Amino acid sequence: MNKKIHFFQSINFKIALVFILLLMVTLEIIGAYFVKQLEQQNIQTFKQQVQTPAYVNNQLADDLLKTDATSANKEIGNVLADLNNSADIRVVDSKGIIRGTSDVNDQGEVGQKTPDSDVKNVLYNNRSYETLSYDKKNQASYYVTIVPLINPSGDSNSVVGAIYVRANMESVYKGINSITIIFLTASLVAALFSSVIAIVISRAITRPIDEMKKQAIRMARGDYSGQVRIYGQDELGQLAVAVNNLSVRVEEAQEASEAERRRLDSVLSHMTDGVISTDRRGNVIIINEAAADFLDVDDSAVIGQSILQILKIGNDHTIRDLLENQTELMLDFSSHEHDLILHAEFSLIQRETGFISGIVCVLHDVTEQQKDERERRQFVSNVSHELRTPLTSMRSYLEALTDGAWKDPKVAPDFLHVTQEETDRMIRMINDLLSLSRMDSGTVKMDMELVNLNELFNYVLNRFDMMIKADTSAADNNRTEARNLPANKKYSIKREFTKRDLWVEIDTDKFMQVIDNIMNNAIKYSPDGGVVTCRLLETNNHVILSISDQGLGIPKKDLPHVFDRFYRVDKARSRAQGGTGLGLAISKEVVEALNGRIWVDSEEGKGSTFYISLSYQPYDEEEDDLWDEN
Ligand code: ADP
């Protein structure tokens, strides 16, 4: 941009050149006129000098009229000698005979007839003649004038002779030439001086312009620090002030737009939604971090690529399509590792004139919403299904009873027992669903209290011990309360508790329900005579409660789902045992509401271990002592 300007292209040179040319033209015109005028003047003076005065002419005419030729010639010679004229003068009488000459060395001519035809013409015509001629032999210009001599006492037509004057004009021309040379030298010197002055003056004019040019170049480079020096109050001075103001304004505007850009950048990069902006042809010009993360691309690498390509919609859509009618799209970017459903919203970047200059695409991660929506639909279908199964089976039993089976004392009680069990299961399921829904809506209030976990766990396990005994004595009212356990199942409970009392803050009732649930499952899904090992231990700031059984175990693929609602590894078996598929889901909700964690480890065919960890603040012994003292 900053191309060096050659001196001959600069304004500086041009101004100086104009100056000098003007000066030269003026000088030349004046000079030519002056020299011409001078030349005419000089020639005029010269002519006057060399022409013989009238009184001399009269005297010569008188002499020519004299009859004594010899004395007359002598007289004429004297007159010519007295004339003191540098010119060559001859006097010729009316017959064309030379009667006198001013040339001392050529007195021999006197008395001879003149060969000059011009003289004869003058004598004949009685008219003066003058001419300027160039003598090549002498290389000089000559002025020749021939004047007829009139008889002073006679009439004007009586010619008595003529006077012939021939003068060398070299002196005149020499004078003019030397003046011309002086003039030329003077104008050359003037031109020289004036070119120096012109350069100095034009420098003075162009220097501020040059500085402004440099400032403009600096501004273009983004450097606004400089200031143009102001040399005066003239137009250039005002221009310099304007340039300085402009520089400040541009800097402010630049800063403002830079700040705006940074703000936009930071908004874009901190947005959780992805934003992609393209040009008119749909090629990416801006992509924020979120969008690059969603699409798993390198943000700088996709600049310039088509948006269709990076959104992988090239097969179904065109840019025209997006520009004209597509405002929203659902895009599935799920991979093996994770699900990703994106909602893409397109809008046009349009100028006031209506000219479309690009597309903005906002990507919103709707994976969770989609999943929730799917789960909700799944849940509704599961609930309907779960309720329909017991109802259908009850209906068939009740139909059989109405069809007459009620009279049969062998089957009627069994049938009634089944319907009662199904009803119980439905009630349990509905109760479970209600507590889940209460948990979901957040209306469940946790009654937190500080509880000795060792005692609580022991208490629950004792109840299970009691049930075995009750079973063996065949009287059981607890069974339904503790979810329905298969009758007569043998099992033993082994406890491995830490010695230290572990005090934790929990909602006792709900936590007991959780342990109940896991214990029930451990027994339900274990063979007869299995051992259930219950452990209680502490880590730095957690207590961990675990219940291991020696039962069926859970296949690896089902492990992540056993806490899902209605999820059962073996549906028929679970249902046969009165399960609802909601127990572990409720347990998980409760544990999470207590800020704890629940998980399972299992090996198919060998058994499962369920773990619950709760955060725990170990009691300081000293603090305990303090309390005791108080
Ligand atoms: P259910 O009422 O069917 O027992 P849960 O939510 O309590 O429902 O358990 C979900 C599923 O997890 C069960 O159907 C069962 O397949 C599996 N499960 C739970 N606990 C155990 C366990 N201790 N051993 C093997 N499978 C288990």
XYZ file of C-alpha atoms and ligand atoms in Angstrom:
657
model
C 0.000 0.000 0.000
C 2.768 2.372 0.935
C 4.323 2.487 -2.515
C 7.294 4.801 -2.744
C 6.482 7.737 -5.003
C 9.167 8.583 -7.516
C 10.325 12.220 -7.335
C 9.157 12.883 -10.905
C 5.670 11.630 -10.025
C 5.398 13.733 -6.900
C 3.225 16.792 -6.552
C 6.365 18.525 -5.399
C 7.947 18.085 -8.807
C 4.765 18.921 -10.660
C 4.269 22.197 -8.829
C 7.907 23.145 -9.415
C 7.618 22.209 -13.071
C 4.495 24.282 -13.567
C 6.218 27.198 -11.877
C 9.283 26.975 -14.060
C 7.348 26.413 -17.283
C 5.162 29.419 -16.542
C 8.202 31.499 -15.851
C 9.981 30.331 -19.006
C 6.965 30.973 -21.217
C 6.517 34.447 -19.743
C 10.195 35.232 -20.117
C 10.274 33.919 -23.675
C 7.264 35.958 -24.768
C 8.577 39.096 -23.113
C 12.039 38.393 -24.535
C 10.851 37.805 -28.074
C 8.750 40.939 -28.042
C 11.526 42.954 -26.463
C 14.211 41.784 -28.896
C 11.968 42.353 -31.884
C 11.126 45.841 -30.720
C 14.767 46.602 -30.016
C 15.790 45.354 -33.434
C 13.304 47.592 -35.215
C 14.306 50.527 -33.090
C 17.990 50.000 -33.798
C 17.470 49.552 -37.522
C 15.403 52.720 -37.610
C 18.107 54.694 -35.797
C 20.770 53.182 -38.026
C 18.877 54.212 -41.138
C 18.494 57.739 -39.874
C 22.186 57.826 -39.114
C 23.296 56.683 -42.529
C 20.799 58.692 -44.630
C 22.169 62.005 -45.770
C 20.369 65.051 -44.391
C 18.243 67.162 -46.780
C 20.506 70.181 -46.721
C 23.404 67.993 -47.865
C 21.227 66.647 -50.652
C 20.332 70.160 -51.690
C 23.937 71.173 -51.679
C 24.865 68.123 -53.771
C 22.064 68.951 -56.216
C 23.419 72.467 -56.495
C 26.886 71.084 -57.135
C 25.565 68.765 -59.843
C 23.970 71.684 -61.605
C 27.332 73.432 -61.885
C 28.738 73.447 -65.346
C 32.379 73.047 -64.383
C 32.417 69.335 -63.786
C 35.881 69.177 -62.242
C 35.249 71.829 -59.604
C 31.797 70.414 -59.058
C 33.265 66.956 -58.472
C 35.780 68.415 -56.071
C 33.009 70.213 -54.257
C 31.020 66.970 -54.054
C 34.114 65.137 -52.740
C 34.491 67.734 -50.004
C 30.827 67.510 -49.005
C 31.081 63.695 -48.807
C 34.307 63.890 -46.751
C 32.666 66.346 -44.353
C 29.705 64.053 -43.863
C 31.564 61.841 -41.357
C 29.385 58.912 -42.366
C 30.672 55.366 -42.030
C 28.546 54.301 -44.982
C 29.697 53.916 -48.486
C 28.180 56.923 -50.380
C 28.193 57.671 -54.064
C 26.727 60.614 -55.913
C 25.487 59.950 -59.440
C 24.315 62.637 -61.873
C 21.216 62.408 -64.010
C 23.201 60.644 -66.747
C 24.223 57.879 -64.451
C 27.829 58.993 -64.115
C 29.459 58.686 -60.714
C 30.387 62.168 -59.608
C 31.754 61.467 -56.162
C 32.372 58.643 -53.689
C 33.086 58.560 -49.994
C 35.484 55.652 -50.492
C 38.918 57.245 -50.391
C 40.545 54.193 -52.003
C 38.109 54.074 -54.873
C 38.245 57.593 -56.240
C 38.958 56.042 -59.678
C 35.282 55.363 -60.065
C 34.525 59.060 -60.358
C 33.593 59.966 -63.892
C 32.579 56.434 -64.775
C 29.066 55.337 -65.589
C 27.353 53.340 -62.827
C 26.431 49.783 -63.724
C 23.809 49.672 -60.954
C 20.328 49.212 -62.449
C 18.654 50.263 -59.196
C 20.290 53.711 -59.489
C 19.099 53.985 -63.072
C 15.577 53.096 -61.941
C 15.618 55.778 -59.269
C 16.878 58.355 -61.796
C 14.248 57.283 -64.220
C 11.325 57.030 -61.775
C 12.286 59.865 -59.495
C 11.460 57.638 -56.512
C 13.560 56.630 -53.480
C 14.610 53.070 -53.148
C 15.830 51.171 -50.122
C 16.680 47.542 -49.453
C 18.300 45.219 -46.903
C 20.506 42.628 -48.505
C 22.882 39.970 -47.429
C 26.311 39.905 -49.004
C 27.458 36.326 -49.035
C 31.037 37.251 -49.899
C 31.494 39.480 -46.887
C 28.998 37.514 -44.799
C 27.316 40.706 -43.753
C 23.942 42.447 -44.086
C 23.859 45.700 -45.905
C 21.410 48.557 -45.970
C 21.164 50.246 -49.346
C 19.216 53.433 -49.954
C 19.083 55.406 -53.205
C 17.513 58.870 -53.026
C 16.901 61.046 -56.106
C 18.454 64.534 -55.928
C 15.987 67.257 -56.966
C 16.865 70.622 -58.378
C 16.220 72.872 -55.350
C 15.254 75.781 -57.482
C 13.366 73.824 -60.173
C 10.117 71.839 -59.940
C 9.887 68.674 -58.006
C 10.240 66.491 -61.052
C 13.581 67.730 -62.224
C 16.013 65.064 -61.146
C 19.602 66.135 -61.200
C 21.084 62.948 -59.870
C 20.904 60.427 -57.064
C 22.724 59.659 -53.895
C 23.563 56.060 -53.262
C 24.224 54.939 -49.650
C 25.318 51.403 -48.740
C 25.927 50.704 -45.039
C 27.145 47.593 -43.271
C 24.514 46.615 -40.663
C 26.691 44.098 -38.808
C 27.172 46.465 -35.873
C 23.403 46.746 -35.464
C 22.900 42.955 -35.489
C 25.888 42.398 -33.245
C 24.355 44.714 -30.684
C 21.031 42.943 -30.896
C 22.713 39.528 -30.642
C 24.649 40.458 -27.566
C 21.494 41.812 -25.947
C 19.701 38.568 -26.847
C 22.512 36.557 -25.283
C 22.399 38.695 -22.150
C 18.661 38.183 -22.052
C 18.933 34.432 -22.490
C 21.581 34.111 -19.799
C 19.505 36.229 -17.477
C 16.400 34.129 -18.087
C 18.398 30.939 -17.593
C 19.714 32.196 -14.275
C 16.184 33.307 -13.365
C 14.847 29.867 -14.256
C 17.507 28.263 -12.119
C 16.767 30.457 -9.146
C 13.050 30.155 -9.584
C 13.226 26.357 -9.787
C 15.030 26.324 -6.462
C 12.414 28.672 -5.032
C 9.618 26.625 -6.626
C 10.942 23.428 -5.071
C 11.216 25.085 -1.689
C 7.705 26.505 -1.928
C 6.144 23.322 -3.226
C 7.937 21.429 -0.469
C 6.249 23.712 1.997
C 2.903 22.918 0.406
C 3.427 19.203 0.067
C 5.006 18.534 3.437
C 1.681 18.719 5.350
C 0.067 16.632 2.610
C 2.845 14.090 2.962
C 2.396 13.952 6.715
C -1.335 13.455 6.299
C -0.670 10.661 3.828
C 1.631 8.960 6.343
C -0.991 9.340 9.080
C -3.626 7.809 6.788
C -1.312 4.857 6.114
C -0.697 4.419 9.854
C -4.446 4.536 10.476
C -5.013 1.921 7.829
C -2.486 -0.245 9.682
C -4.462 0.280 12.888
C -2.004 2.662 14.560
C -3.885 5.729 15.741
C -1.168 7.061 18.034
C 0.275 9.655 15.613
C -0.848 13.244 15.113
C -0.449 15.374 12.003
C 1.486 18.614 12.670
C -0.518 21.717 11.882
C 1.581 24.252 9.972
C -0.905 27.056 9.628
C -4.480 28.179 9.529
C -4.901 27.736 5.783
C -6.899 25.041 4.029
C -4.121 22.495 4.572
C -4.041 23.381 8.265
C -7.782 22.812 8.476
C -7.403 19.556 6.585
C -4.746 18.461 9.089
C -7.105 19.272 11.992
C -9.808 17.269 10.220
C -7.427 14.331 9.723
C -6.508 14.399 13.432
C -10.194 14.450 14.387
C -10.878 11.650 11.954
C -8.087 9.593 13.495
C -9.637 9.993 16.966
C -13.116 9.173 15.666
C -11.911 6.126 13.745
C -10.024 4.916 16.800
C -13.122 5.291 18.962
C -15.277 3.551 16.383
C -12.673 0.816 16.035
C -12.523 0.343 19.803
C -16.293 0.263 20.028
C -16.621 -2.324 17.301
C -13.737 -4.318 18.787
C -15.453 -4.293 22.195
C -18.687 -5.292 20.512
C -16.901 -8.121 18.735
C -15.289 -9.312 21.971
C -18.650 -9.185 23.724
C -20.226 -11.160 20.931
C -17.321 -13.597 20.999
C -17.642 -14.131 24.710
C -21.431 -14.481 24.481
C -21.004 -17.010 21.694
C -18.290 -18.969 23.435
C -20.144 -19.098 26.750
C -23.424 -20.118 25.214
C -24.533 -23.655 25.847
C -26.380 -23.604 22.542
C -24.339 -24.085 19.407
C -24.276 -21.245 16.903
C -23.149 -21.479 13.297
C -23.204 -18.518 10.977
C -22.663 -18.784 7.245
C -22.306 -16.564 4.231
C -24.833 -16.332 1.416
C -23.595 -19.551 -0.137
C -23.967 -21.464 3.120
C -20.255 -21.653 3.902
C -19.427 -21.440 7.596
C -17.894 -18.160 8.775
C -18.459 -18.423 12.529
C -18.885 -21.496 14.687
C -18.852 -21.342 18.461
C -17.305 -23.861 20.834
C -20.606 -25.468 21.772
C -21.481 -26.133 18.125
C -18.010 -27.527 17.417
C -18.361 -29.813 20.462
C -21.813 -31.013 19.422
C -20.662 -31.796 15.899
C -17.295 -33.102 17.100
C -15.344 -30.927 14.660
C -12.383 -28.604 14.909
C -13.812 -25.093 14.837
C -11.023 -23.585 12.738
C -11.014 -26.485 10.283
C -14.693 -26.171 9.340
C -14.540 -22.480 8.469
C -15.395 -22.196 4.786
C -17.072 -25.616 4.622
C -20.697 -25.967 3.671
C -23.159 -26.035 6.572
C -24.960 -28.901 4.828
C -21.795 -30.941 5.008
C -21.062 -30.310 8.670
C -24.690 -30.855 9.736
C -24.721 -33.973 7.510
C -27.976 -32.936 5.840
C -26.564 -32.629 2.319
C -28.575 -35.612 1.067
C -31.965 -34.248 2.065
C -31.572 -30.494 1.850
C -30.046 -27.736 -0.227
C -29.014 -24.241 0.799
C -31.921 -22.849 -1.202
C -34.161 -25.160 0.788
C -32.818 -23.774 4.071
C -33.084 -20.199 2.820
C -36.621 -20.558 1.603
C -38.575 -22.742 3.945
C -36.630 -24.754 6.486
C -36.812 -23.109 9.856
C -36.362 -26.119 12.136
C -34.809 -29.565 11.913
C -34.217 -32.423 14.332
C -30.749 -33.903 13.869
C -29.620 -37.197 15.340
C -25.913 -37.142 16.157
C -26.003 -40.189 18.439
C -22.942 -42.403 18.428
C -22.010 -45.676 20.130
C -20.769 -43.793 23.175
C -23.572 -41.330 23.708
C -26.946 -40.134 22.510
C -27.185 -36.693 21.000
C -30.331 -35.237 19.505
C -30.019 -31.646 18.296
C -32.755 -29.227 17.491
C -31.504 -26.927 14.719
C -33.224 -23.613 14.136
C -32.356 -21.657 11.024
C -32.821 -17.965 10.488
C -31.700 -15.611 7.763
C -29.339 -12.699 8.116
C -31.064 -10.045 6.086
C -30.132 -6.471 5.317
C -32.669 -3.665 5.395
C -32.863 -3.878 1.633
C -33.975 -7.488 1.955
C -30.707 -8.819 0.606
C -29.925 -12.132 2.301
C -26.322 -12.190 3.455
C -26.260 -15.505 5.298
C -27.851 -18.063 7.590
C -27.629 -18.446 11.349
C -28.201 -21.890 12.755
C -28.762 -22.356 16.489
C -28.246 -25.897 17.779
C -29.948 -26.891 20.997
C -29.248 -30.165 22.746
C -32.643 -31.830 23.229
C -31.327 -35.311 24.030
C -32.617 -35.175 27.610
C -36.026 -33.836 26.598
C -36.325 -36.492 23.949
C -35.247 -39.146 26.424
C -37.660 -37.851 29.056
C -40.430 -37.804 26.511
C -39.607 -41.367 25.465
C -39.425 -42.506 29.064
C -42.713 -40.855 29.876
C -44.424 -42.647 26.999
C -42.729 -45.884 27.999
C -43.838 -45.390 31.589
C -47.490 -44.819 30.670
C -47.474 -47.902 28.477
C -45.744 -49.897 31.230
C -48.258 -48.837 33.859
C -51.190 -49.761 31.639
C -49.602 -53.050 30.807
C -48.744 -53.858 34.432
C -52.289 -53.133 35.562
C -53.927 -54.971 32.705
C -52.140 -58.257 33.398
C -53.488 -58.793 36.954
C -56.893 -57.455 35.939
C -57.157 -59.911 33.034
C -56.130 -62.816 35.220
C -58.636 -61.737 37.913
C -61.380 -61.458 35.350
C -60.806 -64.973 34.106
C -60.894 -66.346 37.694
C -64.018 -64.319 38.492
C -65.665 -65.538 35.246
C -64.855 -69.092 36.180
C -66.365 -68.483 39.640
C -69.533 -66.892 38.186
C -69.783 -69.751 35.712
C -70.319 -72.073 38.652
C -66.907 -72.704 40.133
C -68.052 -70.892 43.308
C -70.037 -73.978 44.136
C -66.969 -76.197 43.940
C -65.443 -76.227 47.414
C -62.165 -77.574 46.016
C -61.298 -74.762 43.599
C -63.346 -71.803 44.858
C -61.069 -70.877 47.808
C -57.968 -71.114 45.587
C -59.551 -68.930 42.943
C -60.561 -66.380 45.533
C -57.061 -66.491 47.011
C -55.528 -65.698 43.614
C -57.867 -62.762 43.037
C -57.023 -61.504 46.485
C -53.284 -61.787 45.772
C -53.630 -59.979 42.458
C -55.619 -57.231 44.164
C -52.920 -56.946 46.839
C -50.265 -56.703 44.169
C -52.205 -54.012 42.339
C -52.645 -52.051 45.540
C -48.919 -52.386 46.211
C -48.139 -51.278 42.709
C -50.441 -48.290 42.933
C -48.955 -47.360 46.318
C -45.480 -47.637 44.806
C -46.499 -45.543 41.845
C -47.986 -42.953 44.165
C -44.822 -42.686 46.224
C -42.742 -42.464 43.054
C -44.950 -39.747 41.668
C -44.735 -37.887 44.967
C -40.969 -38.167 44.816
C -40.975 -36.933 41.215
C -43.109 -33.939 41.962
C -40.905 -33.109 44.965
C -43.840 -33.038 47.378
C -42.301 -35.677 49.617
C -40.972 -34.191 52.802
C -37.957 -35.868 54.336
C -38.155 -36.153 58.117
C -34.488 -36.027 58.806
C -33.156 -37.200 62.149
C -29.835 -38.311 63.495
C -29.983 -42.093 63.732
C -27.595 -44.752 64.907
C -27.354 -46.750 61.684
C -26.037 -49.885 63.396
C -29.140 -50.024 65.537
C -31.522 -49.292 62.711
C -30.013 -51.902 60.380
C -30.065 -54.429 63.225
C -33.688 -53.670 63.913
C -34.732 -54.287 60.308
C -32.692 -57.494 60.081
C -34.172 -58.705 63.356
C -37.613 -58.447 61.797
C -36.474 -60.693 58.939
C -35.085 -63.147 61.511
C -38.445 -63.041 63.234
C -40.218 -63.808 59.959
C -38.281 -67.062 59.556
C -39.313 -68.048 62.991
C -42.875 -66.962 62.338
C -42.767 -68.960 59.107
C -41.716 -72.067 60.895
C -44.493 -71.537 63.414
C -46.778 -70.969 60.369
C -48.354 -67.790 61.646
C -47.522 -64.655 59.719
C -49.056 -61.232 59.685
C -45.884 -59.381 58.832
C -45.588 -60.987 55.445
C -47.753 -58.617 53.498
C -46.326 -55.676 55.339
C -42.804 -56.582 54.306
C -43.890 -57.090 50.684
C -44.899 -60.546 49.923
C -42.220 -63.056 50.591
C -42.491 -66.575 49.245
C -43.781 -68.812 51.930
C -41.469 -71.189 53.748
C -38.325 -69.919 52.218
C -35.307 -70.771 54.346
C -32.497 -68.295 54.644
C -30.034 -67.059 57.216
C -28.729 -63.574 57.833
C -25.084 -62.896 58.582
C -24.027 -59.550 60.043
C -20.607 -57.929 59.658
C -20.906 -54.537 61.330
C -18.244 -52.075 62.359
C -17.901 -51.765 66.143
C -18.153 -48.038 66.046
C -21.601 -46.452 66.224
C -22.362 -44.671 62.986
C -24.674 -41.697 63.381
C -26.195 -40.437 60.192
C -28.962 -38.048 59.356
C -31.768 -39.827 57.505
C -35.514 -40.183 57.182
C -35.893 -43.371 59.248
C -39.135 -44.683 57.780
C -38.116 -44.244 54.182
C -34.648 -45.654 54.762
C -36.137 -48.714 56.457
C -38.280 -49.198 53.363
C -35.137 -49.206 51.222
C -33.436 -51.862 53.367
C -36.678 -53.850 53.377
C -36.772 -53.756 49.625
C -33.228 -54.921 49.120
C -33.563 -57.623 51.783
C -36.807 -58.815 50.181
C -35.129 -59.039 46.786
C -32.105 -60.835 48.263
C -34.396 -63.458 49.697
C -36.779 -63.560 46.725
C -34.059 -64.122 44.147
C -32.054 -66.611 46.286
C -32.454 -70.372 46.439
C -33.760 -71.965 49.574
C -31.276 -71.893 52.455
C -29.183 -69.045 51.073
C -27.081 -66.842 53.281
C -27.652 -63.094 53.146
C -24.584 -61.181 54.334
C -25.200 -57.694 55.651
C -22.256 -55.388 56.177
C -21.891 -51.938 57.672
C -18.599 -50.084 57.417
C -17.243 -46.586 57.303
C -14.713 -44.758 55.159
C -13.375 -41.252 55.784
C -16.646 -39.478 55.365
C -19.048 -42.124 54.139
C -20.880 -45.063 55.617
C -21.400 -48.021 53.326
C -24.146 -50.513 53.844
C -24.149 -53.647 51.721
C -26.418 -56.669 51.344
C -25.029 -59.723 49.494
C -26.938 -62.805 48.522
C -26.040 -66.129 46.957
C -28.885 -66.046 44.483
C -29.386 -65.871 40.734
C -27.323 -62.822 40.197
C -28.069 -60.287 37.478
C -26.750 -60.583 33.921
C -24.222 -57.894 33.049
C -26.403 -56.331 30.384
C -29.227 -55.819 32.855
C -27.090 -54.321 35.601
C -27.440 -50.691 34.479
C -31.226 -51.018 34.301
C -32.309 -52.745 37.504
C -33.018 -49.355 39.107
C -35.304 -48.359 36.195
C -39.032 -48.326 36.744
C -40.737 -51.616 35.880
C -37.455 -53.142 34.840
C -37.266 -56.818 35.683
C -34.687 -59.270 34.498
C -37.199 -62.080 34.372
C -40.691 -60.630 34.160
C -42.605 -63.846 34.692
C -40.534 -64.841 37.684
C -40.790 -61.430 39.276
C -44.527 -61.286 38.746
C -44.934 -64.795 40.066
C -43.198 -63.659 43.213
C -45.505 -60.643 43.501
C -42.902 -58.129 42.350
C -43.917 -54.816 40.831
C -40.589 -53.814 39.289
C -40.751 -50.546 41.196
C -39.000 -51.445 44.453
C -35.441 -50.607 43.362
C -36.636 -47.502 41.511
C -38.184 -46.188 44.744
C -35.080 -47.181 46.703
C -32.913 -45.207 44.328
C -35.123 -42.130 44.573
C -35.041 -42.293 48.398
C -31.279 -42.780 48.619
C -30.667 -39.939 46.211
C -33.026 -37.713 48.179
C -30.786 -38.446 51.183
C -27.779 -37.376 49.074
C -26.524 -40.946 49.026
C -25.674 -43.389 46.298
C -26.987 -46.865 45.531
C -25.398 -49.363 43.181
C -25.112 -53.076 42.546
C -22.430 -55.609 41.823
C -23.436 -58.992 40.572
C -22.211 -62.159 38.996
C -24.741 -64.271 37.221
C -25.401 -67.521 39.054
C -23.308 -66.534 42.056
C -25.152 -63.713 43.686
C -25.552 -59.980 43.935
C -24.426 -57.263 46.301
C -26.351 -54.046 46.692
C -24.490 -51.081 48.169
C -25.753 -47.883 49.723
C -23.370 -45.126 50.661
C -24.360 -42.117 52.743
C -22.263 -39.138 53.627
C -21.208 -39.160 57.230
C -19.464 -36.835 59.635
C -17.436 -38.931 62.117
C -18.128 -37.869 65.675
C -15.218 -36.431 67.532
C -14.580 -38.409 70.732
C -13.667 -35.237 72.565
C -16.887 -33.621 71.468
C -18.676 -36.650 72.813
C -16.922 -36.200 76.138
C -17.914 -32.598 76.223
C -21.545 -33.558 75.738
C -21.212 -36.161 78.470
C -19.834 -33.639 80.908
C -22.672 -31.315 80.187
P -39.331 -56.507 41.718
O -40.580 -56.080 42.374
O -39.562 -57.141 40.403
O -38.435 -57.283 42.621
P -37.342 -54.479 41.927
O -37.330 -53.101 41.448
O -37.225 -54.700 43.401
O -38.636 -55.150 41.357
O -36.171 -55.238 41.199
C -36.015 -55.120 39.827
C -35.411 -56.348 39.208
O -34.059 -56.484 39.606
C -36.007 -57.604 39.663
O -37.144 -57.944 38.888
C -34.915 -58.623 39.486
O -34.930 -59.108 38.152
C -33.702 -57.851 39.720
N -33.168 -58.049 41.086
C -33.346 -57.243 42.167
N -32.663 -57.693 43.227
C -32.065 -58.858 42.854
C -31.208 -59.822 43.497
N -30.882 -59.672 44.786
N -30.803 -60.869 42.765
C -31.154 -60.985 41.452
N -31.933 -60.140 40.807
C -32.376 -59.070 41.467
